[in-house]
Coordinates of C-alpha atoms in Angstrom, one line a residue:
M268 CA 20.3 -116.9 186.8
D269 CA 19.2 -116.2 190.1
D270 CA 20.5 -119.5 190.8
I271 CA 23.9 -118.1 190.2
E272 CA 23.5 -115.2 192.5
A273 CA 22.7 -117.3 195.2
E274 CA 25.6 -119.6 195.1
L275 CA 27.7 -117.0 194.7
N276 CA 26.4 -115.4 198.1
I277 CA 27.4 -118.9 200.0
A278 CA 31.4 -118.4 198.6
E279 CA 30.5 -114.1 199.9
T280 CA 30.2 -115.8 203.2
H281 CA 32.5 -118.1 203.0
A282 CA 35.5 -116.1 202.1
D283 CA 34.0 -113.5 205.0
F284 CA 34.6 -116.1 207.8
T285 CA 38.2 -117.4 206.7
Q286 CA 39.4 -114.3 205.4
D287 CA 40.5 -110.7 207.4
E288 CA 40.3 -107.6 205.2
S289 CA 43.1 -106.5 206.8
E290 CA 45.5 -109.6 207.1
H291 CA 45.2 -111.2 204.3
R292 CA 45.7 -108.6 201.2
Q293 CA 45.5 -110.2 198.5
R294 CA 47.0 -108.8 194.7
L295 CA 44.5 -109.6 191.9
K296 CA 45.2 -108.7 188.3
R297 CA 42.6 -105.4 186.6
P298 CA 40.6 -107.4 185.2
V299 CA 39.3 -106.2 181.3
Q300 CA 35.8 -104.1 180.9
L301 CA 35.1 -103.5 185.1
H302 CA 35.4 -100.9 187.6
C303 CA 36.0 -100.8 191.3
Q304 CA 37.5 -99.0 193.8
V305 CA 41.3 -100.0 194.8
K306 CA 42.8 -99.8 197.7
D307 CA 45.6 -96.9 198.2
R308 CA 48.7 -99.1 197.3
G309 CA 47.0 -99.8 194.0
F310 CA 46.1 -103.7 194.7
F311 CA 42.9 -105.1 195.5
T312 CA 42.1 -107.4 198.8
G313 CA 39.5 -110.1 198.6
I314 CA 36.2 -108.7 199.5
Y315 CA 37.4 -106.0 196.7
F316 CA 37.8 -109.3 194.3
L317 CA 34.0 -110.5 195.4
K318 CA 32.6 -107.4 195.2
C319 CA 34.3 -107.2 191.5
N320 CA 33.4 -110.8 190.3
R321 CA 29.9 -109.2 191.5
K322 CA 29.3 -106.9 188.8
C323 CA 30.6 -108.8 186.5
L324 CA 27.9 -111.0 187.1
E325 CA 24.9 -108.8 187.0
L326 CA 26.2 -107.3 183.4
L327 CA 26.8 -111.2 182.7
R328 CA 23.2 -112.0 183.3
E329 CA 21.8 -109.0 181.8
A330 CA 23.4 -109.9 179.1
M331 CA 22.5 -113.1 178.8
L332 CA 18.6 -112.8 179.5
H333 CA 19.0 -110.6 176.5
H334 CA 20.9 -112.7 174.2
R335 CA 23.3 -110.4 173.8
W336 CA 26.0 -113.6 173.8
Q337 CA 28.9 -111.8 172.0
E338 CA 28.6 -109.4 174.7
A339 CA 28.6 -112.0 177.0
V340 CA 31.6 -112.9 175.8
G341 CA 33.7 -110.2 177.1
Y342 CA 32.2 -110.1 180.6
F343 CA 33.0 -113.9 180.7
S344 CA 36.5 -113.5 179.8
S345 CA 36.5 -111.1 182.4
Y346 CA 35.0 -113.2 185.0
I347 CA 38.2 -115.5 184.0
Q348 CA 40.8 -113.2 184.5
T349 CA 40.3 -112.0 187.3
L350 CA 39.9 -116.1 189.0
E351 CA 43.1 -116.3 186.9
A352 CA 45.0 -114.0 189.4
K353 CA 43.5 -114.5 192.3
T354 CA 44.7 -118.6 191.9
Y355 CA 48.2 -117.9 191.0
N356 CA 48.6 -115.4 193.5
S357 CA 47.5 -117.7 196.2
Y358 CA 49.6 -120.8 195.6
Q359 CA 52.6 -117.9 194.6
S360 CA 52.4 -116.8 198.2
V361 CA 53.2 -118.9 200.9
V362 CA 52.5 -117.5 204.3
A363 CA 53.0 -119.7 207.6
E364 CA 50.1 -120.1 209.7
A365 CA 49.1 -122.8 212.4
K366 CA 48.2 -126.5 211.1
E367 CA 45.0 -126.5 212.4
K368 CA 43.5 -122.8 211.2
E369 CA 45.7 -123.9 207.3
M370 CA 42.9 -126.5 207.6
I371 CA 40.2 -124.9 208.0
E372 CA 41.0 -122.6 205.6
E373 CA 41.8 -125.0 202.8
Q374 CA 38.2 -126.4 203.6
A375 CA 37.0 -122.9 203.1
E376 CA 39.0 -122.6 200.0
Q377 CA 37.6 -125.8 198.6
V378 CA 34.0 -124.7 198.9
Q379 CA 34.0 -121.5 197.1
S380 CA 36.1 -123.0 194.5
D381 CA 33.2 -125.8 194.1
V382 CA 30.0 -123.0 193.7
Q383 CA 33.0 -120.9 191.4
C384 CA 33.7 -123.9 189.6
Q385 CA 30.3 -124.7 189.0
I386 CA 29.0 -121.4 188.0
L387 CA 32.1 -120.9 185.4
W388 CA 30.9 -124.5 184.2
R389 CA 27.1 -122.9 183.9
L390 CA 27.9 -120.1 182.2
G391 CA 30.4 -120.8 180.0
T392 CA 28.7 -124.4 178.8
E393 CA 25.6 -121.9 178.6
I394 CA 27.2 -119.1 176.3
L395 CA 28.9 -121.8 173.9
H396 CA 25.8 -123.4 172.8
H397 CA 24.6 -120.5 171.7
L398 CA 27.2 -118.6 170.6
P399 CA 27.2 -119.3 166.8
N400 CA 29.4 -121.7 164.8
T401 CA 30.4 -123.3 168.3
S402 CA 32.7 -126.3 168.0
N403 CA 33.9 -129.0 170.3
E404 CA 37.7 -127.2 170.5
D405 CA 35.7 -124.3 171.9
F406 CA 34.3 -126.2 174.7
N407 CA 37.6 -128.6 174.3
A408 CA 39.3 -124.5 175.4
L409 CA 36.7 -124.0 178.1
Y410 CA 37.5 -127.4 180.2
E411 CA 40.8 -126.4 179.6
Q412 CA 40.5 -122.9 181.1
L413 CA 38.9 -124.2 184.2
K414 CA 41.5 -126.2 184.3
N415 CA 43.7 -123.8 185.3
V416 CA 41.3 -121.3 187.0
G417 CA 40.0 -124.3 189.7
V418 CA 43.7 -126.1 190.3
L419 CA 41.5 -127.3 193.5
N420 CA 39.3 -128.9 191.5
F421 CA 41.2 -130.6 187.9
S422 CA 39.8 -134.4 189.0
K423 CA 36.3 -133.2 188.7
I424 CA 37.0 -130.8 186.2
S425 CA 39.1 -133.6 184.3
L426 CA 36.1 -135.8 184.6
E427 CA 33.7 -134.1 183.2
H428 CA 35.8 -133.2 179.9
C429 CA 36.0 -136.8 179.7
Y430 CA 32.4 -136.4 180.0
H431 CA 32.5 -134.5 177.3
L432 CA 34.0 -135.8 174.5
L433 CA 32.2 -139.5 175.4
L434 CA 28.7 -138.0 174.9
N435 CA 30.5 -137.0 171.5
G436 CA 32.2 -140.0 170.6
Q437 CA 35.7 -139.1 170.9
M438 CA 36.8 -142.0 173.2
D439 CA 40.8 -142.0 172.1
E440 CA 40.9 -138.1 173.1
A441 CA 38.8 -138.7 176.5
K442 CA 41.7 -141.7 177.4
R443 CA 44.5 -138.7 176.7
Q444 CA 42.9 -136.5 178.6
L445 CA 42.3 -138.9 182.0
S446 CA 45.4 -140.2 181.4
I447 CA 47.1 -136.4 181.8
A448 CA 44.4 -136.0 184.8
E449 CA 46.0 -140.1 186.4
S450 CA 49.6 -138.8 186.4
W451 CA 48.9 -135.3 186.8
R452 CA 50.6 -133.8 190.4
Y453 CA 50.2 -130.8 192.5
G454 CA 51.9 -130.5 196.2
R455 CA 49.2 -131.5 198.9
V456 CA 46.2 -130.1 196.4
S457 CA 46.8 -132.9 194.0
R458 CA 46.4 -135.0 197.9
S459 CA 43.1 -134.0 198.4
Q460 CA 41.5 -135.0 195.9
S461 CA 42.4 -138.2 196.3
L462 CA 38.6 -139.3 195.6
S463 CA 38.6 -137.8 192.5
K464 CA 41.6 -139.8 191.5
T465 CA 40.0 -142.7 192.1
L466 CA 37.1 -142.4 190.3
I467 CA 39.7 -141.1 187.4
T468 CA 41.3 -144.4 187.0
A469 CA 37.5 -146.3 187.3
Y470 CA 37.2 -144.6 183.9
C471 CA 40.3 -144.9 182.4
G472 CA 39.4 -149.1 182.8
L473 CA 35.5 -148.2 181.8
L474 CA 37.4 -146.8 178.9
D475 CA 40.0 -149.9 178.5
Y476 CA 36.9 -151.9 178.6
L477 CA 35.4 -149.8 175.6
I478 CA 37.8 -150.1 173.4
W479 CA 38.0 -153.9 174.2
N480 CA 34.7 -154.1 173.4
E481 CA 34.8 -152.2 170.3
K482 CA 37.7 -153.8 169.0
K483 CA 35.6 -157.4 169.7
S484 CA 32.9 -156.0 167.5
S485 CA 35.0 -154.9 164.8
V486 CA 37.4 -158.4 164.5
S487 CA 35.7 -160.7 161.4
E488 CA 34.1 -164.0 161.8
N489 CA 36.8 -165.5 160.2
E490 CA 38.9 -164.3 163.5
E491 CA 39.4 -166.0 166.0
L492 CA 37.9 -163.9 169.6
S493 CA 39.6 -165.2 171.9
S494 CA 43.2 -165.5 170.3
N495 CA 42.9 -161.8 168.6
H496 CA 45.9 -159.9 170.9
E497 CA 45.0 -156.8 170.4
M498 CA 42.0 -157.3 172.6
H499 CA 43.5 -159.4 174.7
S500 CA 46.1 -156.9 175.7
Y501 CA 43.0 -154.2 176.2
F502 CA 41.5 -156.8 178.5
R503 CA 44.9 -157.3 180.4
Q504 CA 44.7 -153.5 181.3
A505 CA 40.8 -153.3 181.7
S506 CA 40.7 -156.3 184.2
V507 CA 43.2 -155.0 186.3
T508 CA 42.7 -151.8 186.6
L509 CA 38.2 -152.8 187.3
K510 CA 39.6 -156.1 189.7
D511 CA 41.6 -153.1 191.9
I512 CA 38.4 -150.1 192.3
I513 CA 35.7 -152.6 192.7
S514 CA 37.3 -153.6 195.7
L515 CA 36.8 -150.6 197.0
P516 CA 33.7 -149.9 199.0
G517 CA 31.7 -147.5 197.3
I518 CA 29.0 -148.4 194.4
W519 CA 31.0 -149.0 190.5
D520 CA 27.4 -150.3 189.1
P521 CA 28.7 -149.9 185.4
F522 CA 32.1 -151.0 186.3
V523 CA 31.5 -153.9 187.5
L524 CA 29.3 -155.1 184.6
S525 CA 31.6 -154.3 182.6
Y526 CA 34.4 -156.1 184.5
V527 CA 31.3 -159.0 184.5
N528 CA 31.4 -158.9 180.9
M529 CA 34.9 -159.3 179.6
L530 CA 35.3 -162.5 182.6
E531 CA 32.0 -163.7 180.3
F532 CA 33.3 -163.9 177.6
Y533 CA 36.6 -165.0 177.9
K534 CA 34.7 -168.3 180.0
Q535 CA 36.0 -167.1 183.8
E536 CA 32.8 -167.5 185.5
E537 CA 33.7 -168.2 188.8
S538 CA 35.5 -165.5 188.7
A539 CA 32.7 -163.1 187.7
L540 CA 30.8 -165.5 190.7
Q541 CA 33.1 -164.2 193.2
A542 CA 32.8 -160.2 191.9
L543 CA 29.6 -160.1 192.0
E544 CA 28.8 -162.0 195.1
N545 CA 32.1 -160.0 196.9
Y546 CA 29.7 -156.6 195.6
A547 CA 26.5 -157.6 196.8
Y548 CA 27.9 -159.9 199.6
N549 CA 30.7 -157.7 201.3
K550 CA 29.4 -155.4 204.5
E551 CA 32.6 -153.1 204.0
F552 CA 30.6 -151.9 200.7
P553 CA 26.9 -149.8 201.1
S554 CA 23.6 -151.7 200.9
N555 CA 23.3 -151.4 197.0
P556 CA 19.5 -152.9 195.5
N557 CA 21.7 -153.4 192.6
A558 CA 24.2 -155.9 193.1
H559 CA 21.7 -158.1 194.3
V560 CA 20.2 -157.9 190.8
Y561 CA 22.6 -157.8 189.2
L562 CA 24.1 -161.3 190.7
Y563 CA 20.5 -162.6 190.2
Q564 CA 20.5 -162.2 186.5
F565 CA 23.9 -163.8 186.4
L566 CA 23.0 -166.7 188.2
K567 CA 19.5 -166.8 186.0
R568 CA 21.6 -166.8 182.6
H569 CA 23.8 -170.1 183.9
D570 CA 20.6 -171.7 185.1
A571 CA 21.7 -171.7 189.2
P572 CA 19.9 -174.1 190.9
R573 CA 16.4 -172.2 191.8
E574 CA 17.3 -172.5 195.9
K575 CA 20.5 -170.0 195.1
L576 CA 17.9 -168.0 193.3
I577 CA 15.4 -167.8 195.5
S578 CA 17.9 -166.7 198.7
T579 CA 19.4 -163.9 196.5
L580 CA 15.2 -162.5 195.3
R581 CA 14.7 -162.3 199.4
I582 CA 18.3 -160.2 200.0
L583 CA 16.1 -158.3 197.4
H584 CA 13.0 -158.1 198.7
S585 CA 14.6 -156.9 201.8
L586 CA 15.4 -154.1 200.4
V587 CA 13.5 -153.0 197.9
P588 CA 9.6 -154.9 198.4
S589 CA 8.4 -153.5 195.6
H590 CA 11.4 -154.2 192.9
E591 CA 9.7 -156.1 189.8
L592 CA 12.4 -159.0 190.1
M593 CA 9.4 -159.6 193.1
L594 CA 7.3 -161.6 190.4
E595 CA 9.8 -163.7 189.4
L596 CA 10.2 -164.3 193.1
C597 CA 6.1 -165.0 193.8
N598 CA 6.1 -167.3 190.4
L599 CA 9.8 -169.5 192.0
L600 CA 8.2 -169.7 195.2
L601 CA 4.9 -171.1 193.6
D602 CA 7.3 -173.4 191.3
T603 CA 8.1 -175.9 194.7
L604 CA 6.0 -177.7 196.7
E605 CA 6.5 -176.2 200.4
R606 CA 3.8 -174.5 202.2
S607 CA 6.0 -171.9 204.0
D608 CA 6.8 -171.1 200.5
T609 CA 3.3 -170.5 198.7
E610 CA 2.4 -168.5 202.2
E611 CA 5.7 -166.0 201.5
A612 CA 4.4 -166.0 197.8
L613 CA 1.1 -164.6 198.8
A614 CA 3.0 -162.3 201.3
V615 CA 4.8 -161.4 198.3
C616 CA 3.1 -160.2 196.3
M617 CA 0.1 -158.2 199.0
D618 CA 3.9 -156.3 199.9
L619 CA 3.7 -155.1 196.5
L620 CA 0.4 -154.7 195.8
E621 CA 0.9 -152.2 198.3
F622 CA 3.0 -149.9 196.6
S623 CA 1.0 -147.3 194.7
S624 CA 3.2 -147.9 191.2
W625 CA 1.5 -151.5 191.2
K626 CA -1.4 -151.1 192.5
T627 CA -3.7 -151.2 189.0
D628 CA -1.0 -153.8 187.7
I629 CA -1.9 -156.5 185.7
R630 CA 0.4 -158.4 185.8
A631 CA 0.7 -158.4 189.4
W632 CA -2.5 -158.4 190.1
D633 CA -2.6 -161.9 188.4
C634 CA -0.2 -163.0 190.2
L635 CA -1.6 -162.4 193.2
L636 CA -5.1 -164.3 191.6
T637 CA -2.5 -167.4 190.9
C638 CA -1.0 -167.5 194.6
L639 CA -4.8 -167.2 195.6
K640 CA -6.4 -170.4 193.8
K641 CA -3.2 -172.2 194.4
I642 CA -3.8 -172.1 198.2
R643 CA -7.3 -172.8 197.5
K644 CA -6.3 -176.0 195.7
K645 CA -4.5 -177.4 198.1
K646 CA -6.5 -176.7 200.6
W647 CA -5.1 -174.4 203.4
Q648 CA -7.9 -171.7 203.3
E649 CA -6.5 -171.0 206.6
I650 CA -3.1 -168.6 205.2
I651 CA -5.3 -166.6 203.5
Q652 CA -7.9 -165.6 206.5
K653 CA -4.8 -165.1 208.3
E654 CA -2.5 -162.6 205.7
W655 CA -6.1 -160.9 205.3
K656 CA -6.9 -160.6 208.4
V657 CA -3.0 -158.4 209.0
R658 CA -3.6 -156.6 205.3
R659 CA -7.9 -155.9 205.1
S660 CA -8.1 -151.9 206.9
L661 CA -5.4 -151.4 204.6
W662 CA -6.4 -153.0 201.3
V663 CA -9.9 -151.8 201.9
P664 CA -9.3 -148.3 201.5
L665 CA -6.0 -149.0 199.3
H666 CA -8.4 -151.4 196.2
F667 CA -12.3 -151.7 197.3
R668 CA -13.7 -148.4 198.2
D669 CA -16.5 -147.0 196.3
F670 CA -15.0 -144.3 194.1
L671 CA -12.1 -147.1 192.9
S672 CA -15.0 -149.1 191.4
L673 CA -15.7 -146.8 189.2
K674 CA -12.4 -145.7 188.1
D675 CA -11.2 -149.3 187.8
W676 CA -14.8 -149.3 185.7
M677 CA -13.2 -146.5 182.9
D678 CA -9.9 -147.6 183.1
N679 CA -9.5 -151.6 183.2
H680 CA -12.3 -153.3 182.8
K681 CA -10.4 -156.5 183.3
L682 CA -8.7 -155.5 186.3
M683 CA -12.0 -155.3 187.9
M684 CA -14.4 -157.5 186.4
I685 CA -12.3 -160.7 186.4
I686 CA -9.6 -160.3 188.8
K687 CA -10.1 -158.1 191.3
K688 CA -13.8 -159.7 192.2
D689 CA -12.5 -163.2 191.6
C690 CA -9.9 -162.2 194.2
L691 CA -13.1 -161.1 196.7
R692 CA -15.0 -164.0 195.6
I693 CA -11.7 -166.7 197.2
I694 CA -10.8 -164.4 200.1
N695 CA -14.8 -164.7 201.5
E696 CA -14.6 -160.9 201.7
N697 CA -18.1 -159.2 200.7
M698 CA -17.4 -155.4 198.9
R699 CA -21.6 -155.0 198.1
E700 CA -20.8 -151.8 196.4
Y701 CA -17.3 -152.6 194.8
C702 CA -18.9 -156.3 193.3
R703 CA -21.8 -154.0 192.2
V704 CA -20.1 -152.1 189.9
A705 CA -18.1 -154.6 188.8
A706 CA -21.9 -156.7 187.9
I707 CA -22.8 -153.4 186.0
A708 CA -19.8 -153.3 184.4
E709 CA -19.7 -156.9 183.5
K710 CA -23.4 -156.2 181.9
E711 CA -22.2 -153.6 180.0
V712 CA -19.2 -155.2 178.2
L713 CA -21.7 -158.6 177.7
L714 CA -23.8 -155.5 176.4
Q715 CA -21.1 -153.9 173.9
I716 CA -19.7 -157.5 173.0
R717 CA -23.3 -158.5 171.7
M718 CA -23.9 -155.1 169.8
K719 CA -20.0 -155.9 168.2
R720 CA -21.7 -158.8 166.9
K721 CA -24.7 -158.0 165.2
K722 CA -23.5 -155.1 163.5
K723 CA -20.3 -158.0 162.2
Q724 CA -23.3 -159.9 161.3
H725 CA -25.3 -157.4 160.0
K726 CA -22.4 -156.5 157.9
I727 CA -22.0 -159.4 156.7
Q728 CA -25.2 -160.4 155.4
T729 CA -25.4 -157.0 153.3
A730 CA -22.3 -157.7 151.8
I731 CA -24.4 -161.6 150.8
T732 CA -26.7 -160.1 149.6
E733 CA -25.5 -157.6 147.1
L734 CA -23.2 -160.1 146.1
T735 CA -26.5 -163.0 145.6
N736 CA -27.5 -159.3 143.8

């Protein structure tokens, strides 16, 4: 609730900056259950509107903190009524103003409206979740009310409404609401929501894909999937919309995956590859590691050449050197016979182990040990020395400090006794304390194994003796 008051303070600051009480008097309807001052003419001003809402929020906050949900409904209704009155009067009045001033006020009004819509949504959903016998229709009614109040955020509210419907499995209703939002027009207000309009169009295409996918799952085995006319119509609608959307610069991960999935189903691999390469390599698009992940996965599914896979993962390494696909890059590089590829594999693997999330990962250490063994077998020891000389100052405190030996002993015997110890031996680095603890740990583990064997043998002998007696 404190966050709500902080957001309201932001709204007040923007209102004070853009509105002067003496210049902009706004007629507001009197809210229910609230009492506040009125000017001599009998109309609320913008300042009194904010005071009125602040008082309402204080009462609403108190009611919600004490779980008086029915009372909170009344205060929430009053808050909605004041905003509805402000919205109506704001857009019915026509004021001749300078163009520059009009743009500044429009931006400030947009910020204030964003804050109000966030407050309304958070309050309304919280109240509905705690009221008994609340249905999906109540949430739908709240969304419709928010659309009337927040004209400046009509498209955003429509998207939120669509998300809610999808979470509740109402796909057809979500499609209907998006179609209404896509065709909605309100003068320059609708023109200012072009980004949200683009998202609405994108989700219309995504819903067509979801319906297509649902039809695909429901078609009987005897029927030819690719010749189903109803499915194909949804495919055409979704593919046209999604193709236009993903050609625009931006992050379109779920839409790209949906588009590629449909193209792969209809055996249009070339078009799918072209879409993924444009998404990954187009310089107008923002840097997106996922684009290279999707391209690599597609190439791997379709048995692309090793060189193509390696080049794709190299770009991913330059963006996210800690990505789990770097293990696959190491393995691909090690499979080649080139010395430079083996050297690169060692560097990629050591880069990976310098991140805290991979510090004790068995797979990464095992990959490093494989690299080192191959280099030793090829007698390229200078590669190891060159790489270790650069990284020693970081790796010794990061992986081989004295206290880490005890930690590795308690957490992971295999990592300490086998992998790390062997890595040190190949690198020709003598970490005495770490190796000493590793040797003690190895003896301890061997002793435990012997004890277990003795207990097992004793049980077997006891069982045999009982049977013979």
